[in-house]
PDB file of C-alpha atoms in Angstrom:
ATOM      1  CA  GLN A   7       9.195  13.853   7.612  1.00 84.00           C
ATOM      2  CA  VAL A   8       8.964  13.005   4.018  1.00 92.00           C
ATOM      3  CA  HIS A   9       6.218  14.358   1.755  1.00 95.00           C
ATOM      4  CA  LEU A  10       5.117  12.904  -1.863  1.00 97.00           C
ATOM      5  CA  GLN A  11       3.633  15.050  -4.439  1.00 97.00           C
ATOM      6  CA  GLN A  12       2.461  13.026  -7.592  1.00 98.00           C
ATOM      7  CA  TRP A  13       1.571  14.027 -10.857  1.00 98.00           C
ATOM      8  CA  GLY A  14       0.581  12.662 -14.421  1.00 97.00           C
ATOM      9  CA  ALA A  15      -1.641  12.391 -17.039  1.00 94.00           C
ATOM     10  CA  GLY A  16      -5.221  11.521 -16.144  1.00 92.00           C
ATOM     11  CA  LEU A  17      -6.902  10.436 -19.242  1.00 97.00           C
ATOM     12  CA  LEU A  18      -5.433   7.921 -21.565  1.00 98.00           C
ATOM     13  CA  LYS A  19      -6.389   5.884 -24.831  1.00 98.00           C
ATOM     14  CA  PRO A  20      -6.247   2.029 -24.828  1.00 97.00           C
ATOM     15  CA  SER A  21      -2.764   0.904 -26.020  1.00 97.00           C
ATOM     16  CA  GLU A  22      -0.931   4.332 -24.803  1.00 98.00           C
ATOM     17  CA  THR A  23       1.549   4.431 -21.804  1.00 98.00           C
ATOM     18  CA  LEU A  24       0.522   5.473 -18.386  1.00 98.00           C
ATOM     19  CA  SER A  25       3.043   7.976 -17.013  1.00 98.00           C
ATOM     20  CA  LEU A  26       3.389   9.123 -13.513  1.00 98.00           C
ATOM     21  CA  THR A  27       6.107  10.917 -11.420  1.00 98.00           C
ATOM     22  CA  CYS A  28       6.298  11.157  -7.667  1.00 97.00           C
ATOM     23  CA  ALA A  29       8.567  13.669  -6.232  1.00 96.00           C
ATOM     24  CA  VAL A  30      10.155  13.608  -2.649  1.00 95.00           C
ATOM     25  CA  TYR A  31      10.204  16.204  -0.132  1.00 94.00           C
ATOM     26  CA  GLY A  32      11.876  16.761   3.130  1.00 90.00           C
ATOM     27  CA  GLY A  33      13.918  13.455   3.491  1.00 79.00           C
ATOM     28  CA  SER A  34      17.010  11.390   2.187  1.00 79.00           C
ATOM     29  CA  PHE A  35      16.316   9.484  -0.727  1.00 78.00           C
ATOM     30  CA  SER A  36      18.480   6.539   0.523  1.00 82.00           C
ATOM     31  CA  GLY A  37      16.894   4.194   3.261  1.00 84.00           C
ATOM     32  CA  TYR A  38      13.542   3.719   1.530  1.00 91.00           C
ATOM     33  CA  TYR A  39      11.840   1.600  -1.022  1.00 93.00           C
ATOM     34  CA  TRP A  40       9.941   3.725  -3.210  1.00 95.00           C
ATOM     35  CA  SER A  41       6.534   2.252  -4.448  1.00 97.00           C
ATOM     36  CA  TRP A  42       3.668   2.409  -6.649  1.00 98.00           C
ATOM     37  CA  ILE A  43       0.053   1.154  -5.747  1.00 98.00           C
ATOM     38  CA  ARG A  44      -3.260   1.457  -7.379  1.00 98.00           C
ATOM     39  CA  GLN A  45      -7.032   1.038  -6.530  1.00 98.00           C
ATOM     40  CA  SER A  46      -9.341   0.253  -9.211  1.00 98.00           C
ATOM     41  CA  PRO A  47     -12.965   1.900  -8.700  1.00 96.00           C
ATOM     42  CA  GLY A  48     -14.460   0.280  -5.709  1.00 95.00           C
ATOM     43  CA  LYS A  49     -11.802  -2.356  -5.464  1.00 97.00           C
ATOM     44  CA  GLY A  50      -9.206  -3.260  -3.086  1.00 97.00           C
ATOM     45  CA  LEU A  51      -5.474  -2.033  -3.333  1.00 98.00           C
ATOM     46  CA  GLU A  52      -2.884  -3.564  -5.806  1.00 98.00           C
ATOM     47  CA  TRP A  53       0.903  -3.155  -5.270  1.00 97.00           C
ATOM     48  CA  ILE A  54       2.734  -2.362  -8.718  1.00 98.00           C
ATOM     49  CA  GLY A  55       6.121  -2.203  -7.625  1.00 97.00           C
ATOM     50  CA  GLU A  56       9.145  -0.453  -6.052  1.00 96.00           C
ATOM     51  CA  ILE A  57      12.385   1.081  -6.502  1.00 95.00           C
ATOM     52  CA  ASN A  58      15.349   1.750  -4.300  1.00 92.00           C
ATOM     53  CA  HIS A  59      17.799   5.007  -4.431  1.00 86.00           C
ATOM     54  CA  SER A  60      20.235   2.428  -6.303  1.00 89.00           C
ATOM     55  CA  GLY A  61      17.601   1.788  -8.648  1.00 91.00           C
ATOM     56  CA  SER A  62      17.055  -1.897  -7.832  1.00 93.00           C
ATOM     57  CA  THR A  63      13.354  -2.664  -8.564  1.00 96.00           C
ATOM     58  CA  ASN A  64      10.850  -5.301  -7.451  1.00 95.00           C
ATOM     59  CA  TYR A  65       7.437  -5.733  -9.546  1.00 96.00           C
ATOM     60  CA  ASN A  66       4.321  -7.512  -9.379  1.00 95.00           C
ATOM     61  CA  PRO A  67       4.585 -10.426 -11.524  1.00 94.00           C
ATOM     62  CA  SER A  68       1.061 -10.114 -13.142  1.00 95.00           C
ATOM     63  CA  LEU A  69       2.143  -6.505 -14.348  1.00 97.00           C
ATOM     64  CA  LYS A  70       5.977  -7.048 -14.522  1.00 96.00           C
ATOM     65  CA  SER A  71       5.609  -7.261 -18.493  1.00 97.00           C
ATOM     66  CA  ARG A  72       4.452  -3.708 -18.831  1.00 98.00           C
ATOM     67  CA  VAL A  73       5.821  -1.778 -15.901  1.00 98.00           C
ATOM     68  CA  THR A  74       8.746   0.066 -15.637  1.00 98.00           C
ATOM     69  CA  ILE A  75       9.716   1.913 -12.390  1.00 98.00           C
ATOM     70  CA  SER A  76      12.899   4.631 -12.530  1.00 96.00           C
ATOM     71  CA  VAL A  77      14.565   6.742 -10.149  1.00 94.00           C
ATOM     72  CA  ASP A  78      15.900  10.158 -10.543  1.00 91.00           C
ATOM     73  CA  THR A  79      17.850  10.949  -7.671  1.00 88.00           C
ATOM     74  CA  SER A  80      19.311  14.333  -8.755  1.00 90.00           C
ATOM     75  CA  LYS A  81      15.535  15.563  -8.764  1.00 92.00           C
ATOM     76  CA  ASN A  82      14.422  13.510  -5.695  1.00 91.00           C
ATOM     77  CA  GLN A  83      11.876  12.047  -8.068  1.00 94.00           C
ATOM     78  CA  PHE A  84      10.787   8.392  -8.786  1.00 96.00           C
ATOM     79  CA  SER A  85       8.589   7.562 -12.102  1.00 98.00           C
ATOM     80  CA  LEU A  86       6.080   4.706 -13.225  1.00 98.00           C
ATOM     81  CA  LYS A  87       5.308   3.873 -16.858  1.00 98.00           C
ATOM     82  CA  LEU A  88       2.735   1.399 -17.546  1.00 98.00           C
ATOM     83  CA  SER A  89       2.520   0.325 -21.306  1.00 98.00           C
ATOM     84  CA  SER A  90      -0.392  -0.790 -23.382  1.00 98.00           C
ATOM     85  CA  VAL A  91      -3.089   0.393 -20.930  1.00 98.00           C
ATOM     86  CA  THR A  92      -6.700  -0.841 -21.281  1.00 98.00           C
ATOM     87  CA  ALA A  93      -9.690  -0.058 -19.509  1.00 98.00           C
ATOM     88  CA  ALA A  94      -8.655  -2.580 -16.613  1.00 98.00           C
ATOM     89  CA  ASP A  95      -6.178  -0.091 -15.841  1.00 98.00           C
ATOM     90  CA  THR A  96      -8.472   2.577 -14.716  1.00 98.00           C
ATOM     91  CA  ALA A  97      -7.342   3.067 -11.072  1.00 98.00           C
ATOM     92  CA  VAL A  98      -6.261   5.790  -8.564  1.00 98.00           C
ATOM     93  CA  TYR A  99      -2.470   5.464  -8.674  1.00 98.00           C
ATOM     94  CA  TYR A 100      -0.724   6.331  -5.419  1.00 98.00           C
ATOM     95  CA  CYS A 101       3.009   6.454  -4.733  1.00 98.00           C
ATOM     96  CA  ALA A 102       4.407   5.841  -1.323  1.00 97.00           C
ATOM     97  CA  SER A 103       7.448   5.423   0.735  1.00 96.00           C
ATOM     98  CA  ALA A 104       8.585   2.333   2.901  1.00 92.00           C
ATOM     99  CA  THR A 105      11.288   3.150   5.415  1.00 89.00           C
ATOM    100  CA  VAL A 106      13.858   1.021   6.897  1.00 85.00           C
ATOM    101  CA  SER A 107      12.968   2.216  10.210  1.00 85.00           C
ATOM    102  CA  LEU A 108       9.534   0.778  10.195  1.00 87.00           C
ATOM    103  CA  TYR A 109      10.676  -2.562   8.412  1.00 88.00           C
ATOM    104  CA  TYR A 110       9.569  -1.148   5.113  1.00 88.00           C
ATOM    105  CA  GLY A 111       6.074  -0.331   6.061  1.00 91.00           C
ATOM    106  CA  MET A 112       4.616   2.076   3.610  1.00 95.00           C
ATOM    107  CA  ASP A 113       4.052   4.844   5.857  1.00 95.00           C
ATOM    108  CA  VAL A 114       4.121   8.080   3.432  1.00 96.00           C
ATOM    109  CA  TRP A 115       1.680   8.325   0.691  1.00 98.00           C
ATOM    110  CA  GLY A 116       0.989  10.700  -2.273  1.00 98.00           C
ATOM    111  CA  GLN A 117      -2.171  12.324  -2.594  1.00 97.00           C
ATOM    112  CA  GLY A 118      -3.259   9.770  -5.505  1.00 98.00           C
ATOM    113  CA  THR A 119      -3.819  10.343  -9.128  1.00 98.00           C
ATOM    114  CA  THR A 120      -6.932   9.303 -11.121  1.00 98.00           C
ATOM    115  CA  VAL A 121      -6.076   7.809 -14.379  1.00 98.00           C
ATOM    116  CA  THR A 122      -9.225   6.785 -16.774  1.00 98.00           C
ATOM    117  CA  VAL A 123      -8.457   4.472 -19.874  1.00 98.00           C
ATOM    118  CA  SER A 124     -11.264   5.130 -22.372  1.00 97.00           C
ATOM    119  CA  SER A 125     -11.608   5.685 -26.193  1.00 95.00           C
TER     120      SER A 125
ATOM    121  CA  SER B   7       0.828 -16.459  -6.498  1.00 75.00           C
ATOM    122  CA  TYR B   8       0.905 -15.323  -2.980  1.00 83.00           C
ATOM    123  CA  GLU B   9      -2.206 -14.544  -1.669  1.00 89.00           C
ATOM    124  CA  LEU B  10      -3.616 -13.077   1.692  1.00 93.00           C
ATOM    125  CA  THR B  11      -7.449 -13.550   2.758  1.00 96.00           C
ATOM    126  CA  GLN B  12      -9.504 -11.425   4.820  1.00 97.00           C
ATOM    127  CA  PRO B  13     -13.011 -11.320   5.639  1.00 98.00           C
ATOM    128  CA  PRO B  14     -15.189  -9.000   3.297  1.00 98.00           C
ATOM    129  CA  SER B  15     -16.863  -7.296   6.482  1.00 98.00           C
ATOM    130  CA  VAL B  16     -16.802  -6.868  10.239  1.00 98.00           C
ATOM    131  CA  SER B  17     -19.273  -5.162  12.321  1.00 98.00           C
ATOM    132  CA  VAL B  18     -19.012  -3.964  15.919  1.00 98.00           C
ATOM    133  CA  SER B  19     -20.675  -1.784  18.225  1.00 97.00           C
ATOM    134  CA  PRO B  20     -18.941   1.348  19.567  1.00 97.00           C
ATOM    135  CA  GLY B  21     -16.545   0.416  22.491  1.00 97.00           C
ATOM    136  CA  GLN B  22     -16.320  -2.977  21.670  1.00 98.00           C
ATOM    137  CA  THR B  23     -13.434  -4.801  20.075  1.00 98.00           C
ATOM    138  CA  ALA B  24     -13.087  -5.506  16.348  1.00 98.00           C
ATOM    139  CA  ARG B  25     -10.496  -8.337  15.211  1.00 98.00           C
ATOM    140  CA  ILE B  26      -9.641  -8.379  11.423  1.00 98.00           C
ATOM    141  CA  THR B  27      -7.832 -11.658  10.289  1.00 97.00           C
ATOM    142  CA  CYS B  28      -5.660 -12.118   7.491  1.00 96.00           C
ATOM    143  CA  SER B  29      -4.441 -15.696   6.281  1.00 94.00           C
ATOM    144  CA  ALA B  30      -1.324 -16.365   4.293  1.00 89.00           C
ATOM    145  CA  ASP B  31      -1.161 -19.222   2.081  1.00 82.00           C
ATOM    146  CA  ALA B  32       2.214 -20.618   2.927  1.00 76.00           C
ATOM    147  CA  LEU B  33       5.251 -20.251   5.399  1.00 67.00           C
ATOM    148  CA  PRO B  34       7.548 -18.967   5.963  1.00 64.00           C
ATOM    149  CA  LYS B  35       5.383 -15.639   6.303  1.00 71.00           C
ATOM    150  CA  PRO B  36       7.230 -12.590   6.074  1.00 83.00           C
ATOM    151  CA  TYR B  37       6.314  -9.303   8.138  1.00 91.00           C
ATOM    152  CA  ALA B  38       2.795  -8.402   7.868  1.00 93.00           C
ATOM    153  CA  TYR B  39       1.593  -4.559   7.882  1.00 96.00           C
ATOM    154  CA  TRP B  40      -1.907  -3.178   8.209  1.00 98.00           C
ATOM    155  CA  TYR B  41      -3.433  -0.159   6.528  1.00 98.00           C
ATOM    156  CA  GLN B  42      -6.350   1.980   7.392  1.00 98.00           C
ATOM    157  CA  GLN B  43      -8.401   3.716   4.187  1.00 98.00           C
ATOM    158  CA  LYS B  44     -11.383   6.212   4.724  1.00 98.00           C
ATOM    159  CA  PRO B  45     -13.235   6.949   1.950  1.00 96.00           C
ATOM    160  CA  GLY B  46     -11.439   9.134  -0.906  1.00 95.00           C
ATOM    161  CA  GLN B  47      -8.298   9.071   1.193  1.00 97.00           C
ATOM    162  CA  ALA B  48      -4.868   7.415   0.803  1.00 98.00           C
ATOM    163  CA  PRO B  49      -4.160   4.391   3.136  1.00 98.00           C
ATOM    164  CA  VAL B  50      -2.711   5.022   6.606  1.00 98.00           C
ATOM    165  CA  LEU B  51      -0.255   2.544   8.147  1.00 98.00           C
ATOM    166  CA  VAL B  52      -1.518   1.453  11.270  1.00 98.00           C
ATOM    167  CA  ILE B  53       0.745  -1.836  12.020  1.00 97.00           C
ATOM    168  CA  TYR B  54       3.845  -2.715  11.002  1.00 96.00           C
ATOM    169  CA  LYS B  55       6.296  -5.849  11.504  1.00 94.00           C
ATOM    170  CA  ASP B  56       3.174  -7.812  12.521  1.00 94.00           C
ATOM    171  CA  SER B  57       2.573  -5.918  15.809  1.00 96.00           C
ATOM    172  CA  GLU B  58       4.535  -2.684  15.910  1.00 97.00           C
ATOM    173  CA  ARG B  59       2.697   0.862  15.788  1.00 97.00           C
ATOM    174  CA  PRO B  60       3.660   3.801  14.275  1.00 96.00           C
ATOM    175  CA  SER B  61       4.101   7.047  16.022  1.00 95.00           C
ATOM    176  CA  GLY B  62       0.781   8.982  16.250  1.00 96.00           C
ATOM    177  CA  ILE B  63      -1.487   5.616  15.685  1.00 97.00           C
ATOM    178  CA  PRO B  64      -3.569   5.152  19.006  1.00 97.00           C
ATOM    179  CA  GLU B  65      -3.104   2.430  21.413  1.00 98.00           C
ATOM    180  CA  ARG B  66      -6.341   0.723  20.731  1.00 98.00           C
ATOM    181  CA  PHE B  67      -4.724  -0.557  17.457  1.00 98.00           C
ATOM    182  CA  SER B  68      -2.626  -3.522  18.059  1.00 98.00           C
ATOM    183  CA  GLY B  69      -1.723  -6.768  15.770  1.00 97.00           C
ATOM    184  CA  SER B  70      -0.413 -10.038  16.429  1.00 96.00           C
ATOM    185  CA  SER B  71       0.536 -13.258  14.533  1.00 93.00           C
ATOM    186  CA  SER B  72       0.282 -16.944  14.565  1.00 92.00           C
ATOM    187  CA  GLY B  73       1.508 -19.282  12.104  1.00 88.00           C
ATOM    188  CA  THR B  74       0.072 -18.248   8.686  1.00 89.00           C
ATOM    189  CA  THR B  75      -2.355 -15.886  10.529  1.00 93.00           C
ATOM    190  CA  VAL B  76      -2.068 -12.163  11.689  1.00 95.00           C
ATOM    191  CA  THR B  77      -4.892 -10.234  13.488  1.00 97.00           C
ATOM    192  CA  LEU B  78      -5.479  -6.559  13.807  1.00 98.00           C
ATOM    193  CA  THR B  79      -7.312  -5.827  17.005  1.00 98.00           C
ATOM    194  CA  ILE B  80      -8.846  -2.492  17.535  1.00 98.00           C
ATOM    195  CA  SER B  81      -9.877  -2.106  21.310  1.00 98.00           C
ATOM    196  CA  GLY B  82     -12.565   0.340  22.304  1.00 97.00           C
ATOM    197  CA  VAL B  83     -13.774   0.904  18.830  1.00 98.00           C
ATOM    198  CA  GLN B  84     -14.746   4.287  18.128  1.00 98.00           C
ATOM    199  CA  ALA B  85     -16.896   5.661  15.295  1.00 97.00           C
ATOM    200  CA  GLU B  86     -14.018   7.146  13.433  1.00 97.00           C
ATOM    201  CA  ASP B  87     -12.353   3.674  13.265  1.00 98.00           C
ATOM    202  CA  GLU B  88     -15.116   2.961  10.376  1.00 98.00           C
ATOM    203  CA  ALA B  89     -12.889   2.202   7.347  1.00 98.00           C
ATOM    204  CA  ASP B  90     -11.418  -0.163   5.225  1.00 98.00           C
ATOM    205  CA  TYR B  91      -8.377  -2.098   6.689  1.00 98.00           C
ATOM    206  CA  TYR B  92      -5.830  -3.863   4.221  1.00 98.00           C
ATOM    207  CA  CYS B  93      -3.116  -6.436   5.284  1.00 97.00           C
ATOM    208  CA  GLN B  94      -0.025  -6.404   3.234  1.00 96.00           C
ATOM    209  CA  SER B  95       3.064  -8.700   3.104  1.00 93.00           C
ATOM    210  CA  ALA B  96       5.380 -10.117   0.808  1.00 90.00           C
ATOM    211  CA  ASP B  97       5.973 -13.343  -0.992  1.00 84.00           C
ATOM    212  CA  SER B  98       8.313 -15.732   0.766  1.00 78.00           C
ATOM    213  CA  SER B  99      11.348 -14.874  -1.099  1.00 80.00           C
ATOM    214  CA  GLY B 100      10.392 -11.196  -0.020  1.00 78.00           C
ATOM    215  CA  THR B 101      10.723  -9.899  -3.747  1.00 83.00           C
ATOM    216  CA  TYR B 102       7.014  -8.738  -4.063  1.00 90.00           C
ATOM    217  CA  ARG B 103       4.457  -7.146  -1.894  1.00 93.00           C
ATOM    218  CA  VAL B 104       0.808  -8.361  -1.499  1.00 94.00           C
ATOM    219  CA  PHE B 105      -2.271  -6.941  -0.188  1.00 96.00           C
ATOM    220  CA  GLY B 106      -5.276  -8.873   1.064  1.00 96.00           C
ATOM    221  CA  GLY B 107      -8.441  -7.926  -0.476  1.00 97.00           C
ATOM    222  CA  GLY B 108      -9.676  -5.933   2.229  1.00 98.00           C
ATOM    223  CA  THR B 109     -12.120  -5.584   5.179  1.00 98.00           C
ATOM    224  CA  LYS B 110     -14.931  -3.273   5.812  1.00 98.00           C
ATOM    225  CA  LEU B 111     -15.157  -2.382   9.308  1.00 98.00           C
ATOM    226  CA  THR B 112     -18.455  -1.157  10.250  1.00 98.00           C
ATOM    227  CA  VAL B 113     -19.336   0.733  13.344  1.00 97.00           C
ATOM    228  CA  LEU B 114     -23.099   0.081  14.225  1.00 95.00           C
TER     229      LEU B 114
END
């Protein structure tokens, strides 16, 4: 069973770049899409983007200009970078895995990282 | 942009059946997924491929699809089912995922 452990800076200033990493334990890196999702305080879920083991990416069109998702298969990790953050990017950020066996439903989630953007 | 519309809230008494709808704004509609989220916790996948249930999810959770609308049904609702529920699908080209706005299920 796949397990995800995520980490990254929790406090940023406006205009800085958010950087989070998610490590994958207990499963193959192939056959999955690896996603990032966020949730602003008191709000719903927002999908940010995803990547597969070969580096193919899909991004939310509303964030695409600021988002980069990358994968390091040697470390079984994938990462999120979000540039030029503002207070609107304050949220809990989750990594998640979507497996082909569940038609790419996101069945395993990281513990979440709270990111606050404040001057 | 592709949107999924859910009712903000649904209330039921214990033992009753809760139905939460999710309407897409266009066809074709790719597969839909449902997630349960309790306060302070990460979401949990409860339905995939419109109506399939992952291992470990109780049988009282079921999903269905008709036209541009998918429905999550919880039969014999229990107090522990009180949570926010989100539908998720993808745009017609399958290139990006979309979440509905979420539905707060209250068990009276």
